[in-house]
Short mmCIF file of C-alpha atoms in Angstrom, two decimals:
data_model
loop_
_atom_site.label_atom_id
_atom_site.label_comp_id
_atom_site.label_asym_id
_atom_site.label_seq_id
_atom_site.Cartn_x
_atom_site.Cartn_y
_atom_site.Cartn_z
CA UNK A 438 65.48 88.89 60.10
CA UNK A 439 67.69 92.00 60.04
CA UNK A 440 70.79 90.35 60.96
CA UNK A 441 71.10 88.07 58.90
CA UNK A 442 73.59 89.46 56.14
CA UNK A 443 75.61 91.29 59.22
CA UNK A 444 79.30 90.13 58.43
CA UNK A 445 81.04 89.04 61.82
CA UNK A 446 84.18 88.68 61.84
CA UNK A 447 85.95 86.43 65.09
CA UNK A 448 89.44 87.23 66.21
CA UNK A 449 90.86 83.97 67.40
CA UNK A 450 90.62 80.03 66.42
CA UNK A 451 90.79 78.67 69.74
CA UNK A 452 87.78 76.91 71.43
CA UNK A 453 86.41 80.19 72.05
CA UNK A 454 86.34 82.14 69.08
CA UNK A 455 85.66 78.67 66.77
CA UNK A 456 82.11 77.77 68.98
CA UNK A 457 81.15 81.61 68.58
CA UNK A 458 81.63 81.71 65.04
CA UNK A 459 79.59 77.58 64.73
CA UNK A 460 76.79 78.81 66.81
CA UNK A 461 77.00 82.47 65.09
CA UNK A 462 76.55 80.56 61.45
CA UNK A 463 73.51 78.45 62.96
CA UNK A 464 71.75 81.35 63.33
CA UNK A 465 72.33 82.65 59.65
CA UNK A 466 74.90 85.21 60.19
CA UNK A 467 78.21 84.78 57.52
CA UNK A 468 81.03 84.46 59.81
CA UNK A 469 84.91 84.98 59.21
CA UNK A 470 87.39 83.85 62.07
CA UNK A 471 91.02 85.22 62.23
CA UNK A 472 93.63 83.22 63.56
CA UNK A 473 97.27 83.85 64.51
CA UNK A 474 98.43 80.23 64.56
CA UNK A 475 98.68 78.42 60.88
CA UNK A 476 95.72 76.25 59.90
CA UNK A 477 95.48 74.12 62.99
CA UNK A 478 98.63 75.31 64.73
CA UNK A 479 98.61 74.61 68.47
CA UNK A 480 97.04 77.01 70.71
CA UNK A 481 96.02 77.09 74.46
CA UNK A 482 92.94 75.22 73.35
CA UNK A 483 95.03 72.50 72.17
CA UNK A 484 97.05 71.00 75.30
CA UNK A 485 94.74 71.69 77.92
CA UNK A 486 93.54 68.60 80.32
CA UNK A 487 90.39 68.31 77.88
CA UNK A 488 87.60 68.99 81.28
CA UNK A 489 84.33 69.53 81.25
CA UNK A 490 83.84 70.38 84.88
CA UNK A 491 80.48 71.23 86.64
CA UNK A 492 82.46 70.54 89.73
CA UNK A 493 84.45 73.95 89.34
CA UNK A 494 81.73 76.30 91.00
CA UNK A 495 84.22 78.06 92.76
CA UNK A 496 85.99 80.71 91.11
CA UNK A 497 89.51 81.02 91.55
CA UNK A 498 89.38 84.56 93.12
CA UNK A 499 88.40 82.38 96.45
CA UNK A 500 89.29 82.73 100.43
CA UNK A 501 92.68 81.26 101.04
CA UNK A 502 93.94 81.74 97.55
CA UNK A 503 95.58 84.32 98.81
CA UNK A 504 97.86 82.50 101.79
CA UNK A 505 98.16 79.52 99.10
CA UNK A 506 99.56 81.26 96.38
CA UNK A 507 102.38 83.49 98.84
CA UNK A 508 103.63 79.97 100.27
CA UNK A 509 104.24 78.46 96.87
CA UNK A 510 105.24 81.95 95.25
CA UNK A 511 108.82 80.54 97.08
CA UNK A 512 108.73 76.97 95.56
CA UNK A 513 110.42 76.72 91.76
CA UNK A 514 108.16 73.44 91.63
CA UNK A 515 104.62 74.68 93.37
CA UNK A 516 101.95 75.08 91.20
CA UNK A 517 101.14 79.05 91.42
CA UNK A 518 104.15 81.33 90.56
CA UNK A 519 103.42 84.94 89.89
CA UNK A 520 106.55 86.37 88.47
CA UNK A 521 107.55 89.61 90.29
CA UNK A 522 107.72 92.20 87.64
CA UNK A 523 106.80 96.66 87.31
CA UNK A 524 104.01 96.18 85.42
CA UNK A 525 100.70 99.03 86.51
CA UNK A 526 98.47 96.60 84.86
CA UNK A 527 99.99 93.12 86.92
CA UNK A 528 99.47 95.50 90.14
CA UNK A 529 96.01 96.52 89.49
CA UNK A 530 95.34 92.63 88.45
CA UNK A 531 96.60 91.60 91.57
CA UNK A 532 94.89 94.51 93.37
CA UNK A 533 91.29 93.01 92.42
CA UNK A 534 92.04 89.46 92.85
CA UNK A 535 92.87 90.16 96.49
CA UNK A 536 89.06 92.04 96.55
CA UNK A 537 87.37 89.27 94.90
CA UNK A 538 88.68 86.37 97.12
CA UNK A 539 86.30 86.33 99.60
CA UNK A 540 83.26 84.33 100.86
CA UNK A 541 80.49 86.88 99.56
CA UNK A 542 82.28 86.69 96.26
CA UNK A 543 82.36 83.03 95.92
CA UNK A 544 78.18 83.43 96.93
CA UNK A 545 77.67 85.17 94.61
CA UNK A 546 79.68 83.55 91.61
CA UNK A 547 78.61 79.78 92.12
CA UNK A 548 75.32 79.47 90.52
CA UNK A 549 76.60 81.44 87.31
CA UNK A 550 79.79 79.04 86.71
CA UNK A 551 77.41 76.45 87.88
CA UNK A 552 74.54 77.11 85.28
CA UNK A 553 77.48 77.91 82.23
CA UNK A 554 79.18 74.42 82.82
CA UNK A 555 76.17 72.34 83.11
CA UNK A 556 74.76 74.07 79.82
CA UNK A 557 78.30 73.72 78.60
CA UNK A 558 78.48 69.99 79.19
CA UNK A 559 74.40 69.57 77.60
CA UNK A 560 75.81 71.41 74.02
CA UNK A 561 78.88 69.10 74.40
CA UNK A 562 76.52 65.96 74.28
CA UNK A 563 74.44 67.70 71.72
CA UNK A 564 77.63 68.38 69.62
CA UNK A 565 78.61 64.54 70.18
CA UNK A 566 76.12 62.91 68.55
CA UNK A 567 77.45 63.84 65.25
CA UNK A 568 81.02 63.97 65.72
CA UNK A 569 83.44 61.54 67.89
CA UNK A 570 85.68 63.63 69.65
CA UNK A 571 86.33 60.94 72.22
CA UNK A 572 83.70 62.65 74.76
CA UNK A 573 83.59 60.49 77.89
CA UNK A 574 81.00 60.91 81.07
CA UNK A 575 82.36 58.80 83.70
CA UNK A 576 82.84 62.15 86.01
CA UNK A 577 85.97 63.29 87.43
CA UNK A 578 87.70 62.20 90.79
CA UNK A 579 89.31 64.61 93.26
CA UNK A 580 92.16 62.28 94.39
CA UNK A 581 92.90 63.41 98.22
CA UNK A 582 96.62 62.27 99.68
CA UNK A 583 96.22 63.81 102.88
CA UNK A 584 93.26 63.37 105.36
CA UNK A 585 93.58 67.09 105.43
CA UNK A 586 92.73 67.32 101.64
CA UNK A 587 89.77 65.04 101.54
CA UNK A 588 88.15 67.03 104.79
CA UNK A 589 88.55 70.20 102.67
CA UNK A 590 87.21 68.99 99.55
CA UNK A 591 84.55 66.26 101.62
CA UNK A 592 83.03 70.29 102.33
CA UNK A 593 83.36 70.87 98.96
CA UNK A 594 80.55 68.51 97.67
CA UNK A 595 78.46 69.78 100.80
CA UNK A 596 78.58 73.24 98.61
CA UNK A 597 78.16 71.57 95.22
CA UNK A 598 74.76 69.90 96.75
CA UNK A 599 73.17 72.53 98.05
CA UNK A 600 73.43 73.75 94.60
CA UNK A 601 72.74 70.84 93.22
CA UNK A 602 75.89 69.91 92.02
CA UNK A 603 75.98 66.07 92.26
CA UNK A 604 79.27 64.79 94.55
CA UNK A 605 79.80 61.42 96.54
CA UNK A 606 82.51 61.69 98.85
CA UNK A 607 84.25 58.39 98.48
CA UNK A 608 87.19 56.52 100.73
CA UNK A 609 90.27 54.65 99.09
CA UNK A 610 88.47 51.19 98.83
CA UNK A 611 85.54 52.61 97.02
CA UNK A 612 87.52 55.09 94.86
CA UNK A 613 89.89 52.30 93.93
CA UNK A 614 86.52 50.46 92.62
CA UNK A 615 85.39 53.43 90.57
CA UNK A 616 88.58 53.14 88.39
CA UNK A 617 90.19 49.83 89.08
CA UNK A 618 92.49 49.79 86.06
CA UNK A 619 94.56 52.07 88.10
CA UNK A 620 96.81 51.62 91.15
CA UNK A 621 96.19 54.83 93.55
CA UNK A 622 97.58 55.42 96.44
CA UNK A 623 95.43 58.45 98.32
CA UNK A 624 93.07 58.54 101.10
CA UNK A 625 90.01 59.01 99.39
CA UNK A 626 88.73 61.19 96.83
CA UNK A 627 85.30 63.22 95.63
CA UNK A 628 83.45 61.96 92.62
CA UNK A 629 81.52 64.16 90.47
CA UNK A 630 79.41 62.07 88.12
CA UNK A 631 78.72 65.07 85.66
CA UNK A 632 82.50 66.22 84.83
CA UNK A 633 83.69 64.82 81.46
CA UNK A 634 86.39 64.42 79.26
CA UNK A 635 87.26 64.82 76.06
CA UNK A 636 90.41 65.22 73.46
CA UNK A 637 90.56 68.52 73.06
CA UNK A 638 92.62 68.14 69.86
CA UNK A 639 89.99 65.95 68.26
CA UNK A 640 86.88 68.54 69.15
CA UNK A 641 88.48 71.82 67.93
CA UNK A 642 89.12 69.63 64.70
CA UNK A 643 85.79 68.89 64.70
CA UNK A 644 84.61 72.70 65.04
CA UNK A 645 86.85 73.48 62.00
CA UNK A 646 84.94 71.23 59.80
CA UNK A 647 81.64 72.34 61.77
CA UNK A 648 82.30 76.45 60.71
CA UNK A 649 83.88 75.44 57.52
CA UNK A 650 80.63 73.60 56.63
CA UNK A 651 78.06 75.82 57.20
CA UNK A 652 79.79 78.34 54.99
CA UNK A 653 82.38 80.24 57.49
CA UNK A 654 86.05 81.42 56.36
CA UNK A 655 88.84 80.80 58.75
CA UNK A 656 92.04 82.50 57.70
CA UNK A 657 94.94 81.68 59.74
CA UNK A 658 98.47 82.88 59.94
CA UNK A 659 97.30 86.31 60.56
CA UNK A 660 98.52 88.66 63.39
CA UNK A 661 95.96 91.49 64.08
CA UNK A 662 97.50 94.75 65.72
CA UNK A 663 94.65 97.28 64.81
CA UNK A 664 91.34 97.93 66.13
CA UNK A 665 90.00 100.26 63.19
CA UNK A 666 86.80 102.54 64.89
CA UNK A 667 84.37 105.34 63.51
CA UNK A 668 81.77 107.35 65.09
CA UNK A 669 81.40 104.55 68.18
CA UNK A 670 81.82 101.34 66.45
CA UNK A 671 84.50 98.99 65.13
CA UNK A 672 84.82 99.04 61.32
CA UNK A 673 87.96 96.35 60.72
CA UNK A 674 90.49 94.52 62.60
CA UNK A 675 93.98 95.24 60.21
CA UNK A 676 97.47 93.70 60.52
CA UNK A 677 100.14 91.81 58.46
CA UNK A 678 98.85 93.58 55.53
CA UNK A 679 95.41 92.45 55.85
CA UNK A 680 92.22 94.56 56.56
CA UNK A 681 88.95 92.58 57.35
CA UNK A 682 85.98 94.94 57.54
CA UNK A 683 82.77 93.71 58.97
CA UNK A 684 79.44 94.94 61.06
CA UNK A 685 79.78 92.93 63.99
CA UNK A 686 83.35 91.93 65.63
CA UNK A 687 83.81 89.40 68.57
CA UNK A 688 87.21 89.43 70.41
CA UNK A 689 88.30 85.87 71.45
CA UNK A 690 91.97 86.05 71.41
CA UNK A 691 92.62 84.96 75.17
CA UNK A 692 95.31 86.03 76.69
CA UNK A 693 95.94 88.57 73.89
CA UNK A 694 93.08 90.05 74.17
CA UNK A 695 93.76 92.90 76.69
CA UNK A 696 96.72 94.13 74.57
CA UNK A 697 94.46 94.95 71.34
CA UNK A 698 91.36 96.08 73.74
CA UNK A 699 93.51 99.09 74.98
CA UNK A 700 92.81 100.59 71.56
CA UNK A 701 89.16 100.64 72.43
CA UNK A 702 89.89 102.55 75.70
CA UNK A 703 89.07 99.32 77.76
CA UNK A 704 91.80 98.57 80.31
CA UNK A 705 90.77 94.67 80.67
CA UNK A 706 92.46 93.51 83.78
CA UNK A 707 93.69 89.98 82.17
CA UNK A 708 97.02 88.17 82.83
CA UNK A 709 97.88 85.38 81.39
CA UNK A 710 98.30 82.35 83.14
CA UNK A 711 100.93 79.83 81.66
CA UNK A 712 99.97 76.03 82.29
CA UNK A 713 101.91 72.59 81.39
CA UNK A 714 100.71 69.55 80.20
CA UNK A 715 102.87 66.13 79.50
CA UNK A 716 100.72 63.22 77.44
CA UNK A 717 102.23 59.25 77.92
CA UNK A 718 101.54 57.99 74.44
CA UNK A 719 101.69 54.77 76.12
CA UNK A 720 101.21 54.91 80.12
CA UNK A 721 101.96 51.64 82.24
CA UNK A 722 98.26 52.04 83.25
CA UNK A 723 95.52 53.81 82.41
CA UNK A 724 92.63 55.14 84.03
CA UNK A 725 89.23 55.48 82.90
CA UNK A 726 88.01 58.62 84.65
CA UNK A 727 89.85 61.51 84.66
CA UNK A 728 91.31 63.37 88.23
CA UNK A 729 92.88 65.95 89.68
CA UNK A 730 95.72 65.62 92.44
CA UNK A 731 94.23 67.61 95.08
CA UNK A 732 97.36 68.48 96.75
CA UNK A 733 99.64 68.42 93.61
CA UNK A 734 97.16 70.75 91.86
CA UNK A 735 97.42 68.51 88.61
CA UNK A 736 94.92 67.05 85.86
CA UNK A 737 94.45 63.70 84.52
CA UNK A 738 92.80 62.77 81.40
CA UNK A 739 92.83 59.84 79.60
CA UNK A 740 92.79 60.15 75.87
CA UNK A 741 92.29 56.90 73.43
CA UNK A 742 95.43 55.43 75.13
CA UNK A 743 97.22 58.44 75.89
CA UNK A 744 97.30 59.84 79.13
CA UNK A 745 97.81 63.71 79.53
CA UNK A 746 99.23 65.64 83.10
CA UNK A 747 98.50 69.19 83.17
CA UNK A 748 99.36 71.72 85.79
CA UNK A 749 100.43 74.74 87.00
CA UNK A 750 99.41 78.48 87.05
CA UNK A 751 102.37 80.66 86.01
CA UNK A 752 101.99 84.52 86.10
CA UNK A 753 104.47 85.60 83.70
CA UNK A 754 103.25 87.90 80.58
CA UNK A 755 102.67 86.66 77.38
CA UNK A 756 106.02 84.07 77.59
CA UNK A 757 105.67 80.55 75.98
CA UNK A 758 109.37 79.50 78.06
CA UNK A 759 108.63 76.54 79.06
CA UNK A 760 110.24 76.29 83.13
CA UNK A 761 111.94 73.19 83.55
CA UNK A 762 110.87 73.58 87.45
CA UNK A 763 107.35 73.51 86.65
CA UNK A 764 107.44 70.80 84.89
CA UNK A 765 109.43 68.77 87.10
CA UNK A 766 106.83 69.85 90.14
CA UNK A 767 104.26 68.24 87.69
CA UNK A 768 106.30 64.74 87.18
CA UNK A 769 107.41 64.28 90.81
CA UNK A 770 104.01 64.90 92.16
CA UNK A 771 102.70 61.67 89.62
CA UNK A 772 104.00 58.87 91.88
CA UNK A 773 102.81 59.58 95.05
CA UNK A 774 99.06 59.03 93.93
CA UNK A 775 100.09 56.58 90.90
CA UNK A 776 102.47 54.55 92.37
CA UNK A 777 103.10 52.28 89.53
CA UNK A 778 104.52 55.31 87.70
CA UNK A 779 107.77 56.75 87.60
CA UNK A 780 110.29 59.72 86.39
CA UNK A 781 111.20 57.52 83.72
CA UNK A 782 108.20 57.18 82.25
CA UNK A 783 108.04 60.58 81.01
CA UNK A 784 112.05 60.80 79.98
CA UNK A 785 111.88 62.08 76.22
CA UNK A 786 107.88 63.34 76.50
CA UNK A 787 108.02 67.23 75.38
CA UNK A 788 106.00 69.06 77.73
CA UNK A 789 103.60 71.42 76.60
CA UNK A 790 102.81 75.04 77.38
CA UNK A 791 99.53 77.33 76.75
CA UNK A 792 98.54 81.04 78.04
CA UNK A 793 94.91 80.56 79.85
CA UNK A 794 93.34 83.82 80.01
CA UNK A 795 92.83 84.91 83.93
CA UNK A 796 90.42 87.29 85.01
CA UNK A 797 91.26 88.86 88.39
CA UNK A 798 87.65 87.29 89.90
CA UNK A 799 87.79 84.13 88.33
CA UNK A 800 84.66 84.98 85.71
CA UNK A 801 85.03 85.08 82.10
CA UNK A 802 84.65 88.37 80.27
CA UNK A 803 81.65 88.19 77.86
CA UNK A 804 79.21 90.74 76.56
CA UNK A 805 80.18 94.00 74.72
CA UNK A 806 83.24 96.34 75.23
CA UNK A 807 81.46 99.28 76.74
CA UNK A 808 82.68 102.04 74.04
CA UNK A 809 81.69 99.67 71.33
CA UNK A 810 78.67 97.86 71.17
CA UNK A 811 79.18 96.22 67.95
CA UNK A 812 82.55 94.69 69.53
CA UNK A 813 81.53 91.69 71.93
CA UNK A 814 84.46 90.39 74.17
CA UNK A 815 84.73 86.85 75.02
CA UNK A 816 88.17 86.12 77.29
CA UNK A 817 89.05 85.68 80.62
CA UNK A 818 87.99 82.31 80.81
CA UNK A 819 90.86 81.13 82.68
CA UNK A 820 91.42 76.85 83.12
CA UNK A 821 87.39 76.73 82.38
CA UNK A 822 87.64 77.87 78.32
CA UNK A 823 87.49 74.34 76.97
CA UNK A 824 84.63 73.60 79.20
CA UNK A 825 82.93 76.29 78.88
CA UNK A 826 83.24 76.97 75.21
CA UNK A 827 80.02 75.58 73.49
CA UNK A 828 78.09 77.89 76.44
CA UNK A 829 80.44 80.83 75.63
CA UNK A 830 80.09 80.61 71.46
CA UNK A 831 76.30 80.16 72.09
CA UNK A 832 76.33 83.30 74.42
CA UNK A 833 78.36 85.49 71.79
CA UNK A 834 75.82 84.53 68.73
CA UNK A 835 72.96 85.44 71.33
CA UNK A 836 74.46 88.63 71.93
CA UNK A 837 75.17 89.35 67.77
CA UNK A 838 70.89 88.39 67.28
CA UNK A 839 70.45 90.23 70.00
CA UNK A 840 68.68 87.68 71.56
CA UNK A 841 68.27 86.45 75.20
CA UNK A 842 70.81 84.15 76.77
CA UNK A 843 69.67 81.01 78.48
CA UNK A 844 70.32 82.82 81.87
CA UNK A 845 71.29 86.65 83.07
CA UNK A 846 74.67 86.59 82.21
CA UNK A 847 75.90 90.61 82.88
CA UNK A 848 77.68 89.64 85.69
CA UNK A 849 80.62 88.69 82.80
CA UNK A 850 79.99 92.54 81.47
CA UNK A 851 83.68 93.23 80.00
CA UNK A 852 83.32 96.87 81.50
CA UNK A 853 82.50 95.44 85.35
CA UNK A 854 85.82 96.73 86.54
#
């Protein structure tokens, strides 16, 4: 086949950027993957709450996201902040996500995140069988407080079913029996039996050795800050004194990505969208499903016998300050639904922060930049990128053979806006 000595070369080492370049290789193509971290540094891909979430068929540009997000935007401790700030490109950003979050959009969104997270969580299995990376089906548990919460998300799983999304609305007595090894204290919950979990920690360790054994390169340590172009296509990505020259180029460097893309003439509306996450090393109980607060707006994953808390959604630019507010919105919410926790019990844990990629209507940005066809884009992917990065990397290496995706997938075009 033609493409099969076409150099690619992947900017970025997170979940993204590591399946595109495994899936990229499995179809014969000689792959080299750019990172800025050092060799296994810690990016967003890293701390995340390690989903796998059929269950999130809703994007995030959604009706009432809009009311929700103004009464916490007052709250140091809520979990949504957008930081007020003159910025053309936050404004526009903004602009959009106030268009998208509407019923019609959420219509026509559900079966796409739908189809990319179920064929997400089928490579994940696939991927599995050769390599433990702690993957875990027992499904995922929307833990309601309020009687208010559980009626919201009880309609919820009426949505996922008609798409046929499975979801058992559950009260306290039978959600306690799901996960008896730990004490809640909610009003009911939602199950979805497909979710997952996994380390994420452990599985982008495991797609290092994947690339690195079928051949790839992966240098890290490198900041990229040129775009080099000629006569309508990229020719090398350049920086700290490097130069790596290739035929094909894929752009997976999250919430950097929109930065470096403005070379290209593509204003990408992308913010990036800071999240915590706190991990017990050794939690006074510990549950075998993993959850998500629904009022708190925090995730639970249990890993070996860790057990991580993520949260929030800070709009702040590309700022790793971690917000000692945020954080402290994430540990006061724990008790209330775990009540044999406490603030103590994270005293001396080091919270973590990562930059998710947010797209202003909640879908990821995949398929190539419009000026460049031999540059594909793959950002945007917002809290879903660990989930849906097997389905993303298999996407990209489609797109380099220039073969068919599993499904019609140009409603992710990077030039839609």
């Amino acid at each position: 086949m033609t493409h099969d000595k076409k150099r690619v070369v992947v900017l970025g080492g997170g979940v993204i950027g590591l399946c595109s370049a495994y899936y990229a290789l499995k179809r014969g193509l000689p792959v080299t993957v750019i990172e800025r971290e050092a060799a296994g540094g810690d990016n967003c891909s890293m701390g995340n709450a390690g989903m796998i979430v059929p269950s999130h068929f809703i994007p995030l540009a959604a009706p009432g996201m809009i009311s929700k997000g103004l009464r916490w935007m007052f709250n140091a401790e809520s979990p949504f902040y957008i930081r007020p700030r003159l910025d053309p490109a936050l404004v526009r950003w903004a602009w959009l996500f106030y268009r998208h979050s509407n019923e019609r959009h959420v219509e026509e969104s559900r079966k796409l995140l739908r189809d990319l997270n179920l064929e997400s969580r089928r490579l994940f299995a696939e991927l599995s069988e050769e390599d433990d990376f702690g993957l875990v089906k027992r499904g995922m548990l929307m833990l309601c407080k309020t009687a208010k919460g559980l009626d919201e998300e009880s309609a919820v799983a009426v949505a996922a079913r008609e798409i046929g999304i499975q979801a058992e609305v559950l009260n306290a007595a039978a959600t306690a029996k799901l996960d008896p090894g730990i004490t809640m204290d909610v009003t009911g919950s939602v199950h979805f039996p497909q979710d997952c979990h996994l380390d994420p920690a452990r599985f982008m360790s495991a797609m290092r050795r994947r690339v690195l054994a079928l051949g790839g390169e992966i240098r890290s340590g490198v900041e990229i800050d040129t775009i080099e172009s000629r006569d309508g296509k990229v020719v090398a990505l350049s920086g700290g004194g490097q130069r790596f020259t290739g035929d094909q180029f894929v752009l997976a460097c999250g919430s950097w990505s929109a930065e470096l893309l403005r070379q290209t003439g593509l204003k990408l509306p992308l913010q990036a969208g800071k999240g915590y996450s706190l991990t017990l090393p050794e939690p006074p109980e510990l549950p075998e499903c993993c959850s998500i607060f629904v009022e708190a707006k925090v995730a639970i994953t249990p890993m070996g016998g860790s057990l991580r808390f993520a949260g929030t959604m800070e709009v702040g630019g590309l700022d790793l300050t971690v917000d000692p507010a945020r954080v402290r919105g994430i540990v006061k919410s724990v008790n209330g639904y775990f009540p044999k926790f406490s603030e103590r019990n994270f005293e001396g844990v080091k919270p973590w922060a990562g930059l998710r990629p947010v797209s202003p209507d909640g879908l990821p940005y995949l398929g190539p930049a419009p000026r460049f066809p031999n540059l594909i884009v793959a950002t945007g992917h917002a809290m879903m990128g660990l989930s849906l990065g097997p389905v993303s990397g298999r996407v990209v290496a489609d797109m380099l053979t220039h073969e068919k995706p599993f499904r019609p997938v140009e409603q992710m075009a990077a030039g839609r806006f």
